[in-house]
JSON list of C-alpha atoms in Angstrom, two decimals:
[
{"chain": "A", "resi": 1, "resn": "UNK", "atom": "CA", "xyz": [-92.11, -21.43, -29.66]},
{"chain": "A", "resi": 2, "resn": "UNK", "atom": "CA", "xyz": [-89.12, -23.54, -30.61]},
{"chain": "A", "resi": 3, "resn": "UNK", "atom": "CA", "xyz": [-89.62, -26.91, -32.31]},
{"chain": "A", "resi": 4, "resn": "UNK", "atom": "CA", "xyz": [-86.83, -29.48, -32.61]},
{"chain": "A", "resi": 5, "resn": "UNK", "atom": "CA", "xyz": [-87.03, -32.49, -34.92]},
{"chain": "A", "resi": 6, "resn": "UNK", "atom": "CA", "xyz": [-84.55, -35.35, -34.50]},
{"chain": "A", "resi": 7, "resn": "UNK", "atom": "CA", "xyz": [-83.74, -38.19, -36.91]},
{"chain": "A", "resi": 8, "resn": "UNK", "atom": "CA", "xyz": [-83.44, -41.10, -37.04]},
{"chain": "A", "resi": 9, "resn": "UNK", "atom": "CA", "xyz": [-85.50, -42.44, -34.13]},
{"chain": "A", "resi": 10, "resn": "UNK", "atom": "CA", "xyz": [-83.43, -45.64, -34.08]},
{"chain": "A", "resi": 11, "resn": "UNK", "atom": "CA", "xyz": [-79.94, -46.31, -35.39]},
{"chain": "A", "resi": 12, "resn": "UNK", "atom": "CA", "xyz": [-78.13, -49.63, -35.45]},
{"chain": "A", "resi": 13, "resn": "UNK", "atom": "CA", "xyz": [-74.42, -49.85, -36.33]},
{"chain": "A", "resi": 14, "resn": "UNK", "atom": "CA", "xyz": [-71.56, -52.31, -36.08]},
{"chain": "A", "resi": 15, "resn": "UNK", "atom": "CA", "xyz": [-68.76, -51.65, -33.63]},
{"chain": "A", "resi": 16, "resn": "UNK", "atom": "CA", "xyz": [-66.15, -49.42, -35.25]},
{"chain": "A", "resi": 17, "resn": "UNK", "atom": "CA", "xyz": [-68.59, -47.77, -37.66]},
{"chain": "A", "resi": 18, "resn": "UNK", "atom": "CA", "xyz": [-69.59, -44.12, -37.48]},
{"chain": "A", "resi": 19, "resn": "UNK", "atom": "CA", "xyz": [-73.01, -42.89, -36.34]},
{"chain": "A", "resi": 20, "resn": "UNK", "atom": "CA", "xyz": [-74.68, -39.63, -37.30]},
{"chain": "A", "resi": 21, "resn": "UNK", "atom": "CA", "xyz": [-77.79, -38.12, -35.71]},
{"chain": "A", "resi": 22, "resn": "UNK", "atom": "CA", "xyz": [-79.40, -35.01, -37.16]},
{"chain": "A", "resi": 23, "resn": "UNK", "atom": "CA", "xyz": [-81.62, -32.32, -35.68]},
{"chain": "A", "resi": 24, "resn": "UNK", "atom": "CA", "xyz": [-83.42, -29.33, -37.14]},
{"chain": "A", "resi": 25, "resn": "UNK", "atom": "CA", "xyz": [-84.82, -26.38, -35.20]},
{"chain": "A", "resi": 26, "resn": "UNK", "atom": "CA", "xyz": [-87.34, -23.70, -36.04]},
{"chain": "A", "resi": 27, "resn": "UNK", "atom": "CA", "xyz": [-86.38, -20.58, -34.05]},
{"chain": "A", "resi": 28, "resn": "UNK", "atom": "CA", "xyz": [-83.55, -18.69, -35.73]},
{"chain": "A", "resi": 29, "resn": "UNK", "atom": "CA", "xyz": [-82.86, -16.91, -32.41]},
{"chain": "A", "resi": 30, "resn": "UNK", "atom": "CA", "xyz": [-81.72, -20.17, -30.75]},
{"chain": "A", "resi": 31, "resn": "UNK", "atom": "CA", "xyz": [-77.98, -20.07, -30.10]},
{"chain": "A", "resi": 32, "resn": "UNK", "atom": "CA", "xyz": [-77.18, -22.99, -27.80]},
{"chain": "A", "resi": 33, "resn": "UNK", "atom": "CA", "xyz": [-77.31, -26.63, -28.93]},
{"chain": "A", "resi": 34, "resn": "UNK", "atom": "CA", "xyz": [-76.44, -29.37, -26.43]},
{"chain": "A", "resi": 35, "resn": "UNK", "atom": "CA", "xyz": [-76.46, -33.14, -26.88]},
{"chain": "A", "resi": 36, "resn": "UNK", "atom": "CA", "xyz": [-77.38, -35.48, -24.03]},
{"chain": "A", "resi": 37, "resn": "UNK", "atom": "CA", "xyz": [-76.79, -39.20, -23.64]},
{"chain": "A", "resi": 38, "resn": "UNK", "atom": "CA", "xyz": [-79.17, -41.30, -21.56]},
{"chain": "A", "resi": 39, "resn": "UNK", "atom": "CA", "xyz": [-78.24, -44.85, -20.67]},
{"chain": "A", "resi": 40, "resn": "UNK", "atom": "CA", "xyz": [-80.99, -47.30, -19.78]},
{"chain": "A", "resi": 41, "resn": "UNK", "atom": "CA", "xyz": [-82.63, -46.35, -16.49]},
{"chain": "A", "resi": 42, "resn": "UNK", "atom": "CA", "xyz": [-80.29, -43.41, -15.94]},
{"chain": "A", "resi": 43, "resn": "UNK", "atom": "CA", "xyz": [-80.56, -39.63, -16.13]},
{"chain": "A", "resi": 44, "resn": "UNK", "atom": "CA", "xyz": [-79.63, -37.66, -19.27]},
{"chain": "A", "resi": 45, "resn": "UNK", "atom": "CA", "xyz": [-76.07, -36.33, -19.17]},
{"chain": "A", "resi": 46, "resn": "UNK", "atom": "CA", "xyz": [-74.44, -33.69, -21.35]},
{"chain": "A", "resi": 47, "resn": "UNK", "atom": "CA", "xyz": [-71.84, -35.08, -23.77]},
{"chain": "A", "resi": 48, "resn": "UNK", "atom": "CA", "xyz": [-71.13, -32.08, -25.96]},
{"chain": "A", "resi": 49, "resn": "UNK", "atom": "CA", "xyz": [-72.60, -28.67, -26.78]},
{"chain": "A", "resi": 50, "resn": "UNK", "atom": "CA", "xyz": [-72.08, -25.98, -29.36]},
{"chain": "A", "resi": 51, "resn": "UNK", "atom": "CA", "xyz": [-72.92, -22.30, -29.49]},
{"chain": "A", "resi": 52, "resn": "UNK", "atom": "CA", "xyz": [-73.94, -20.40, -32.59]},
{"chain": "A", "resi": 53, "resn": "UNK", "atom": "CA", "xyz": [-70.65, -18.55, -32.94]},
{"chain": "A", "resi": 54, "resn": "UNK", "atom": "CA", "xyz": [-68.86, -21.78, -33.96]},
{"chain": "A", "resi": 55, "resn": "UNK", "atom": "CA", "xyz": [-69.58, -24.26, -36.76]},
{"chain": "A", "resi": 56, "resn": "UNK", "atom": "CA", "xyz": [-67.97, -27.38, -35.36]},
{"chain": "A", "resi": 57, "resn": "UNK", "atom": "CA", "xyz": [-66.73, -28.74, -32.06]},
{"chain": "A", "resi": 58, "resn": "UNK", "atom": "CA", "xyz": [-64.91, -31.98, -31.38]},
{"chain": "A", "resi": 59, "resn": "UNK", "atom": "CA", "xyz": [-64.19, -33.99, -28.25]},
{"chain": "A", "resi": 60, "resn": "UNK", "atom": "CA", "xyz": [-62.28, -37.21, -28.92]},
{"chain": "A", "resi": 61, "resn": "UNK", "atom": "CA", "xyz": [-64.67, -39.52, -30.83]},
{"chain": "A", "resi": 62, "resn": "UNK", "atom": "CA", "xyz": [-67.61, -37.11, -30.65]},
{"chain": "A", "resi": 63, "resn": "UNK", "atom": "CA", "xyz": [-68.19, -34.07, -32.84]},
{"chain": "A", "resi": 64, "resn": "UNK", "atom": "CA", "xyz": [-71.07, -31.69, -33.40]},
{"chain": "A", "resi": 65, "resn": "UNK", "atom": "CA", "xyz": [-71.61, -29.51, -36.47]},
{"chain": "A", "resi": 66, "resn": "UNK", "atom": "CA", "xyz": [-73.96, -26.55, -36.78]},
{"chain": "A", "resi": 67, "resn": "UNK", "atom": "CA", "xyz": [-75.42, -24.92, -39.88]},
{"chain": "A", "resi": 68, "resn": "UNK", "atom": "CA", "xyz": [-77.26, -21.81, -38.72]},
{"chain": "A", "resi": 69, "resn": "UNK", "atom": "CA", "xyz": [-78.41, -20.87, -42.20]},
{"chain": "A", "resi": 70, "resn": "UNK", "atom": "CA", "xyz": [-80.17, -24.18, -42.65]},
{"chain": "A", "resi": 71, "resn": "UNK", "atom": "CA", "xyz": [-81.08, -24.42, -38.95]},
{"chain": "A", "resi": 72, "resn": "UNK", "atom": "CA", "xyz": [-79.74, -27.87, -38.42]},
{"chain": "A", "resi": 73, "resn": "UNK", "atom": "CA", "xyz": [-77.05, -29.50, -36.30]},
{"chain": "A", "resi": 74, "resn": "UNK", "atom": "CA", "xyz": [-75.64, -33.00, -36.14]},
{"chain": "A", "resi": 75, "resn": "UNK", "atom": "CA", "xyz": [-73.87, -35.35, -33.76]},
{"chain": "A", "resi": 76, "resn": "UNK", "atom": "CA", "xyz": [-71.10, -37.53, -35.17]},
{"chain": "A", "resi": 77, "resn": "UNK", "atom": "CA", "xyz": [-69.68, -40.48, -33.26]},
{"chain": "A", "resi": 78, "resn": "UNK", "atom": "CA", "xyz": [-66.66, -42.21, -34.81]},
{"chain": "A", "resi": 79, "resn": "UNK", "atom": "CA", "xyz": [-65.24, -45.65, -34.01]},
{"chain": "A", "resi": 80, "resn": "UNK", "atom": "CA", "xyz": [-68.40, -46.60, -32.13]},
{"chain": "A", "resi": 81, "resn": "UNK", "atom": "CA", "xyz": [-68.17, -48.96, -29.16]},
{"chain": "A", "resi": 82, "resn": "UNK", "atom": "CA", "xyz": [-70.87, -51.06, -27.45]},
{"chain": "A", "resi": 83, "resn": "UNK", "atom": "CA", "xyz": [-70.83, -48.63, -24.51]},
{"chain": "A", "resi": 84, "resn": "UNK", "atom": "CA", "xyz": [-72.01, -45.90, -26.88]},
{"chain": "A", "resi": 85, "resn": "UNK", "atom": "CA", "xyz": [-75.38, -47.70, -26.98]},
{"chain": "A", "resi": 86, "resn": "UNK", "atom": "CA", "xyz": [-77.91, -45.33, -25.40]},
{"chain": "A", "resi": 87, "resn": "UNK", "atom": "CA", "xyz": [-80.62, -42.81, -26.20]},
{"chain": "A", "resi": 88, "resn": "UNK", "atom": "CA", "xyz": [-79.26, -39.51, -27.53]},
{"chain": "A", "resi": 89, "resn": "UNK", "atom": "CA", "xyz": [-81.19, -36.24, -27.32]},
{"chain": "A", "resi": 90, "resn": "UNK", "atom": "CA", "xyz": [-80.48, -32.99, -29.07]},
{"chain": "A", "resi": 91, "resn": "UNK", "atom": "CA", "xyz": [-81.80, -29.71, -27.73]},
{"chain": "A", "resi": 92, "resn": "UNK", "atom": "CA", "xyz": [-81.99, -26.05, -28.68]},
{"chain": "A", "resi": 93, "resn": "UNK", "atom": "CA", "xyz": [-82.03, -23.01, -26.42]},
{"chain": "A", "resi": 94, "resn": "UNK", "atom": "CA", "xyz": [-80.82, -19.47, -25.93]},
{"chain": "A", "resi": 95, "resn": "UNK", "atom": "CA", "xyz": [-84.03, -17.50, -26.50]},
{"chain": "A", "resi": 96, "resn": "UNK", "atom": "CA", "xyz": [-85.08, -17.69, -22.85]},
{"chain": "A", "resi": 97, "resn": "UNK", "atom": "CA", "xyz": [-82.79, -18.11, -19.87]},
{"chain": "A", "resi": 98, "resn": "UNK", "atom": "CA", "xyz": [-82.11, -21.79, -19.23]},
{"chain": "A", "resi": 99, "resn": "UNK", "atom": "CA", "xyz": [-85.02, -23.00, -21.35]},
{"chain": "A", "resi": 100, "resn": "UNK", "atom": "CA", "xyz": [-84.26, -25.95, -23.63]},
{"chain": "A", "resi": 101, "resn": "UNK", "atom": "CA", "xyz": [-86.45, -27.66, -26.22]},
{"chain": "A", "resi": 102, "resn": "UNK", "atom": "CA", "xyz": [-85.52, -31.31, -26.79]},
{"chain": "A", "resi": 103, "resn": "UNK", "atom": "CA", "xyz": [-85.77, -33.52, -29.82]},
{"chain": "A", "resi": 104, "resn": "UNK", "atom": "CA", "xyz": [-87.60, -36.84, -29.68]},
{"chain": "A", "resi": 105, "resn": "UNK", "atom": "CA", "xyz": [-84.47, -38.90, -29.07]},
{"chain": "A", "resi": 106, "resn": "UNK", "atom": "CA", "xyz": [-82.48, -41.50, -31.03]},
{"chain": "A", "resi": 107, "resn": "UNK", "atom": "CA", "xyz": [-81.94, -45.03, -29.76]},
{"chain": "A", "resi": 108, "resn": "UNK", "atom": "CA", "xyz": [-78.40, -45.98, -30.82]},
{"chain": "A", "resi": 109, "resn": "UNK", "atom": "CA", "xyz": [-77.43, -49.64, -30.70]},
{"chain": "A", "resi": 110, "resn": "UNK", "atom": "CA", "xyz": [-73.81, -50.63, -31.35]},
{"chain": "A", "resi": 111, "resn": "UNK", "atom": "CA", "xyz": [-73.41, -54.33, -32.12]},
{"chain": "A", "resi": 112, "resn": "UNK", "atom": "CA", "xyz": [-70.12, -56.01, -31.12]},
{"chain": "B", "resi": 1, "resn": "UNK", "atom": "CA", "xyz": [-72.18, -31.88, -3.74]},
{"chain": "B", "resi": 2, "resn": "UNK", "atom": "CA", "xyz": [-75.17, -34.19, -4.21]},
{"chain": "B", "resi": 3, "resn": "UNK", "atom": "CA", "xyz": [-76.25, -32.34, -7.38]},
{"chain": "B", "resi": 4, "resn": "UNK", "atom": "CA", "xyz": [-79.97, -32.68, -8.17]},
{"chain": "B", "resi": 5, "resn": "UNK", "atom": "CA", "xyz": [-81.93, -35.03, -5.92]},
{"chain": "B", "resi": 6, "resn": "UNK", "atom": "CA", "xyz": [-85.41, -36.27, -6.73]},
{"chain": "B", "resi": 7, "resn": "UNK", "atom": "CA", "xyz": [-87.76, -38.23, -4.51]},
{"chain": "B", "resi": 8, "resn": "UNK", "atom": "CA", "xyz": [-89.39, -40.69, -4.76]},
{"chain": "B", "resi": 9, "resn": "UNK", "atom": "CA", "xyz": [-87.76, -42.86, -7.45]},
{"chain": "B", "resi": 10, "resn": "UNK", "atom": "CA", "xyz": [-90.93, -44.87, -8.04]},
{"chain": "B", "resi": 11, "resn": "UNK", "atom": "CA", "xyz": [-94.58, -44.14, -7.28]},
{"chain": "B", "resi": 12, "resn": "UNK", "atom": "CA", "xyz": [-97.94, -45.75, -8.05]},
{"chain": "B", "resi": 13, "resn": "UNK", "atom": "CA", "xyz": [-101.05, -43.60, -7.71]},
{"chain": "B", "resi": 14, "resn": "UNK", "atom": "CA", "xyz": [-104.72, -44.23, -8.15]},
{"chain": "B", "resi": 15, "resn": "UNK", "atom": "CA", "xyz": [-106.68, -42.00, -10.51]},
{"chain": "B", "resi": 16, "resn": "UNK", "atom": "CA", "xyz": [-107.75, -38.86, -8.69]},
{"chain": "B", "resi": 17, "resn": "UNK", "atom": "CA", "xyz": [-105.06, -38.97, -6.00]},
{"chain": "B", "resi": 18, "resn": "UNK", "atom": "CA", "xyz": [-102.69, -36.06, -5.52]},
{"chain": "B", "resi": 19, "resn": "UNK", "atom": "CA", "xyz": [-99.01, -36.11, -4.74]},
{"chain": "B", "resi": 20, "resn": "UNK", "atom": "CA", "xyz": [-95.86, -34.01, -4.77]},
{"chain": "B", "resi": 21, "resn": "UNK", "atom": "CA", "xyz": [-92.62, -34.93, -6.50]},
{"chain": "B", "resi": 22, "resn": "UNK", "atom": "CA", "xyz": [-89.69, -33.42, -4.66]},
{"chain": "B", "resi": 23, "resn": "UNK", "atom": "CA", "xyz": [-86.62, -31.86, -6.28]},
{"chain": "B", "resi": 24, "resn": "UNK", "atom": "CA", "xyz": [-83.67, -30.26, -4.51]},
{"chain": "B", "resi": 25, "resn": "UNK", "atom": "CA", "xyz": [-80.31, -29.00, -5.78]},
{"chain": "B", "resi": 26, "resn": "UNK", "atom": "CA", "xyz": [-77.25, -27.88, -3.84]},
{"chain": "B", "resi": 27, "resn": "UNK", "atom": "CA", "xyz": [-75.39, -26.09, -6.64]},
{"chain": "B", "resi": 28, "resn": "UNK", "atom": "CA", "xyz": [-77.01, -22.68, -6.08]},
{"chain": "B", "resi": 29, "resn": "UNK", "atom": "CA", "xyz": [-78.50, -22.77, -9.58]},
{"chain": "B", "resi": 30, "resn": "UNK", "atom": "CA", "xyz": [-81.06, -20.13, -10.41]},
{"chain": "B", "resi": 31, "resn": "UNK", "atom": "CA", "xyz": [-82.84, -22.06, -13.15]},
{"chain": "B", "resi": 32, "resn": "UNK", "atom": "CA", "xyz": [-84.85, -25.20, -12.36]},
{"chain": "B", "resi": 33, "resn": "UNK", "atom": "CA", "xyz": [-87.27, -27.13, -14.52]},
{"chain": "B", "resi": 34, "resn": "UNK", "atom": "CA", "xyz": [-89.47, -30.21, -14.69]},
{"chain": "B", "resi": 35, "resn": "UNK", "atom": "CA", "xyz": [-89.70, -32.49, -17.74]},
{"chain": "B", "resi": 36, "resn": "UNK", "atom": "CA", "xyz": [-91.70, -35.57, -18.49]},
{"chain": "B", "resi": 37, "resn": "UNK", "atom": "CA", "xyz": [-90.28, -38.30, -20.69]},
{"chain": "B", "resi": 38, "resn": "UNK", "atom": "CA", "xyz": [-92.56, -40.50, -22.75]},
{"chain": "B", "resi": 39, "resn": "UNK", "atom": "CA", "xyz": [-91.48, -43.05, -25.40]},
{"chain": "B", "resi": 40, "resn": "UNK", "atom": "CA", "xyz": [-90.86, -41.42, -28.77]},
{"chain": "B", "resi": 41, "resn": "UNK", "atom": "CA", "xyz": [-91.60, -37.93, -27.48]},
{"chain": "B", "resi": 42, "resn": "UNK", "atom": "CA", "xyz": [-88.35, -36.85, -25.93]},
{"chain": "B", "resi": 43, "resn": "UNK", "atom": "CA", "xyz": [-88.27, -34.61, -22.89]},
{"chain": "B", "resi": 44, "resn": "UNK", "atom": "CA", "xyz": [-91.17, -32.18, -22.70]},
{"chain": "B", "resi": 45, "resn": "UNK", "atom": "CA", "xyz": [-91.01, -29.14, -20.43]},
{"chain": "B", "resi": 46, "resn": "UNK", "atom": "CA", "xyz": [-93.79, -28.95, -17.82]},
{"chain": "B", "resi": 47, "resn": "UNK", "atom": "CA", "xyz": [-92.86, -25.90, -15.70]},
{"chain": "B", "resi": 48, "resn": "UNK", "atom": "CA", "xyz": [-89.73, -23.92, -15.04]},
{"chain": "B", "resi": 49, "resn": "UNK", "atom": "CA", "xyz": [-88.38, -21.27, -12.68]},
{"chain": "B", "resi": 50, "resn": "UNK", "atom": "CA", "xyz": [-85.66, -18.65, -13.09]},
{"chain": "B", "resi": 51, "resn": "UNK", "atom": "CA", "xyz": [-85.41, -17.94, -9.37]},
{"chain": "B", "resi": 52, "resn": "UNK", "atom": "CA", "xyz": [-87.17, -18.04, -6.02]},
{"chain": "B", "resi": 53, "resn": "UNK", "atom": "CA", "xyz": [-90.73, -16.75, -6.32]},
{"chain": "B", "resi": 54, "resn": "UNK", "atom": "CA", "xyz": [-90.76, -16.93, -10.15]},
{"chain": "B", "resi": 55, "resn": "UNK", "atom": "CA", "xyz": [-92.35, -19.78, -12.10]},
{"chain": "B", "resi": 56, "resn": "UNK", "atom": "CA", "xyz": [-93.70, -20.17, -15.61]},
{"chain": "B", "resi": 57, "resn": "UNK", "atom": "CA", "xyz": [-95.42, -22.75, -17.76]},
{"chain": "B", "resi": 58, "resn": "UNK", "atom": "CA", "xyz": [-93.67, -24.94, -20.26]},
{"chain": "B", "resi": 59, "resn": "UNK", "atom": "CA", "xyz": [-95.03, -27.01, -23.13]},
{"chain": "B", "resi": 60, "resn": "UNK", "atom": "CA", "xyz": [-97.30, -29.38, -21.14]},
{"chain": "B", "resi": 61, "resn": "UNK", "atom": "CA", "xyz": [-98.37, -27.67, -17.86]},
{"chain": "B", "resi": 62, "resn": "UNK", "atom": "CA", "xyz": [-101.97, -28.88, -17.52]},
{"chain": "B", "resi": 63, "resn": "UNK", "atom": "CA", "xyz": [-102.58, -30.96, -14.40]},
{"chain": "B", "resi": 64, "resn": "UNK", "atom": "CA", "xyz": [-99.40, -29.82, -12.67]},
{"chain": "B", "resi": 65, "resn": "UNK", "atom": "CA", "xyz": [-98.53, -27.03, -10.24]},
{"chain": "B", "resi": 66, "resn": "UNK", "atom": "CA", "xyz": [-95.14, -25.79, -9.05]},
{"chain": "B", "resi": 67, "resn": "UNK", "atom": "CA", "xyz": [-93.79, -23.30, -6.54]},
{"chain": "B", "resi": 68, "resn": "UNK", "atom": "CA", "xyz": [-90.29, -21.98, -5.81]},
{"chain": "B", "resi": 69, "resn": "UNK", "atom": "CA", "xyz": [-90.01, -20.66, -2.28]},
{"chain": "B", "resi": 70, "resn": "UNK", "atom": "CA", "xyz": [-86.24, -21.24, -2.05]},
{"chain": "B", "resi": 71, "resn": "UNK", "atom": "CA", "xyz": [-83.37, -21.45, -4.52]},
{"chain": "B", "resi": 72, "resn": "UNK", "atom": "CA", "xyz": [-82.80, -25.10, -3.59]},
{"chain": "B", "resi": 73, "resn": "UNK", "atom": "CA", "xyz": [-86.28, -26.65, -3.89]},
{"chain": "B", "resi": 74, "resn": "UNK", "atom": "CA", "xyz": [-88.71, -26.95, -6.79]},
{"chain": "B", "resi": 75, "resn": "UNK", "atom": "CA", "xyz": [-91.57, -29.38, -6.03]},
{"chain": "B", "resi": 76, "resn": "UNK", "atom": "CA", "xyz": [-94.02, -30.57, -8.68]},
{"chain": "B", "resi": 77, "resn": "UNK", "atom": "CA", "xyz": [-97.60, -31.21, -7.60]},
{"chain": "B", "resi": 78, "resn": "UNK", "atom": "CA", "xyz": [-100.08, -33.46, -9.36]},
{"chain": "B", "resi": 79, "resn": "UNK", "atom": "CA", "xyz": [-103.49, -32.17, -8.35]},
{"chain": "B", "resi": 80, "resn": "UNK", "atom": "CA", "xyz": [-105.70, -35.08, -9.45]},
{"chain": "B", "resi": 81, "resn": "UNK", "atom": "CA", "xyz": [-103.67, -37.85, -11.09]},
{"chain": "B", "resi": 82, "resn": "UNK", "atom": "CA", "xyz": [-104.82, -39.25, -14.43]},
{"chain": "B", "resi": 83, "resn": "UNK", "atom": "CA", "xyz": [-103.52, -42.29, -16.38]},
{"chain": "B", "resi": 84, "resn": "UNK", "atom": "CA", "xyz": [-102.20, -39.87, -19.02]},
{"chain": "B", "resi": 85, "resn": "UNK", "atom": "CA", "xyz": [-99.72, -38.64, -16.40]},
{"chain": "B", "resi": 86, "resn": "UNK", "atom": "CA", "xyz": [-98.00, -42.02, -16.27]},
{"chain": "B", "resi": 87, "resn": "UNK", "atom": "CA", "xyz": [-94.47, -41.10, -17.25]},
{"chain": "B", "resi": 88, "resn": "UNK", "atom": "CA", "xyz": [-90.90, -40.64, -16.08]},
{"chain": "B", "resi": 89, "resn": "UNK", "atom": "CA", "xyz": [-90.36, -37.21, -14.56]},
{"chain": "B", "resi": 90, "resn": "UNK", "atom": "CA", "xyz": [-87.01, -35.44, -14.49]},
{"chain": "B", "resi": 91, "resn": "UNK", "atom": "CA", "xyz": [-86.06, -32.34, -12.59]},
{"chain": "B", "resi": 92, "resn": "UNK", "atom": "CA", "xyz": [-83.12, -30.30, -13.90]},
{"chain": "B", "resi": 93, "resn": "UNK", "atom": "CA", "xyz": [-81.16, -27.25, -12.82]},
{"chain": "B", "resi": 94, "resn": "UNK", "atom": "CA", "xyz": [-78.63, -24.96, -14.44]},
{"chain": "B", "resi": 95, "resn": "UNK", "atom": "CA", "xyz": [-76.91, -21.67, -13.66]},
{"chain": "B", "resi": 96, "resn": "UNK", "atom": "CA", "xyz": [-78.43, -18.59, -15.26]},
{"chain": "B", "resi": 97, "resn": "UNK", "atom": "CA", "xyz": [-75.49, -16.27, -15.87]},
{"chain": "B", "resi": 98, "resn": "UNK", "atom": "CA", "xyz": [-77.05, -14.78, -19.03]},
{"chain": "B", "resi": 99, "resn": "UNK", "atom": "CA", "xyz": [-76.04, -17.71, -21.22]},
{"chain": "B", "resi": 100, "resn": "UNK", "atom": "CA", "xyz": [-77.47, -21.18, -21.54]},
{"chain": "B", "resi": 101, "resn": "UNK", "atom": "CA", "xyz": [-75.26, -23.69, -19.83]},
{"chain": "B", "resi": 102, "resn": "UNK", "atom": "CA", "xyz": [-75.35, -27.36, -18.95]},
{"chain": "B", "resi": 103, "resn": "UNK", "atom": "CA", "xyz": [-78.57, -28.68, -17.44]},
{"chain": "B", "resi": 104, "resn": "UNK", "atom": "CA", "xyz": [-77.99, -31.14, -14.59]},
{"chain": "B", "resi": 105, "resn": "UNK", "atom": "CA", "xyz": [-80.71, -33.77, -14.23]},
{"chain": "B", "resi": 106, "resn": "UNK", "atom": "CA", "xyz": [-82.00, -35.63, -11.21]},
{"chain": "B", "resi": 107, "resn": "UNK", "atom": "CA", "xyz": [-82.24, -39.42, -11.32]},
{"chain": "B", "resi": 108, "resn": "UNK", "atom": "CA", "xyz": [-85.90, -39.38, -12.32]},
{"chain": "B", "resi": 109, "resn": "UNK", "atom": "CA", "xyz": [-89.22, -40.47, -10.83]},
{"chain": "B", "resi": 110, "resn": "UNK", "atom": "CA", "xyz": [-91.15, -43.24, -12.53]},
{"chain": "B", "resi": 111, "resn": "UNK", "atom": "CA", "xyz": [-94.85, -42.56, -11.93]},
{"chain": "B", "resi": 112, "resn": "UNK", "atom": "CA", "xyz": [-97.65, -44.97, -12.75]},
{"chain": "B", "resi": 113, "resn": "UNK", "atom": "CA", "xyz": [-101.28, -43.89, -12.46]},
{"chain": "B", "resi": 114, "resn": "UNK", "atom": "CA", "xyz": [-103.79, -46.74, -12.38]}
]
């Protein structure tokens, strides 16, 4: 089955800096790669996703890049703000309807 | 729409007790799933369903049962609770439509087994 590795497990940045979280996946058939943000005590919520027919997608301060050859994808957050502090999860899917395999999560802390 | 609703939000069980975590969605989604979330281990898939009457095992199914008698409901049963099942449980749903799409999560159930 699919295996997703996520790094780093914790990330601490100063407000205004950029943050990058990286994930690798094992199943070359995976074609859907969402990123979820989970604030403390809340449910995970989708912030951005990318499909294998594109290499990059951007939404304001958030961008995701995908390298299918190397089987890795990354989340980039620019101009970080304290409200970006949360746990971020990457996931991979597309080989079985609806089924997603999640990475281990990254705790992002943005210091004012 | 209420989205995905889980009950209860918190539960304490004694070892060996059984219970059912409830999950309901009102978005007419075909796909529903249960995950458990443990520190440093992300979200691990327990069981999932692609429609009423169809269920399948995920990554960590042992000790759990599910059924899907309607499109809306997908309960998770703990048969004989063990301390290793202490975790936060999330139910999620998404439309099928032949392509993976956004998974909508419930608010979670924090379960402690003593």
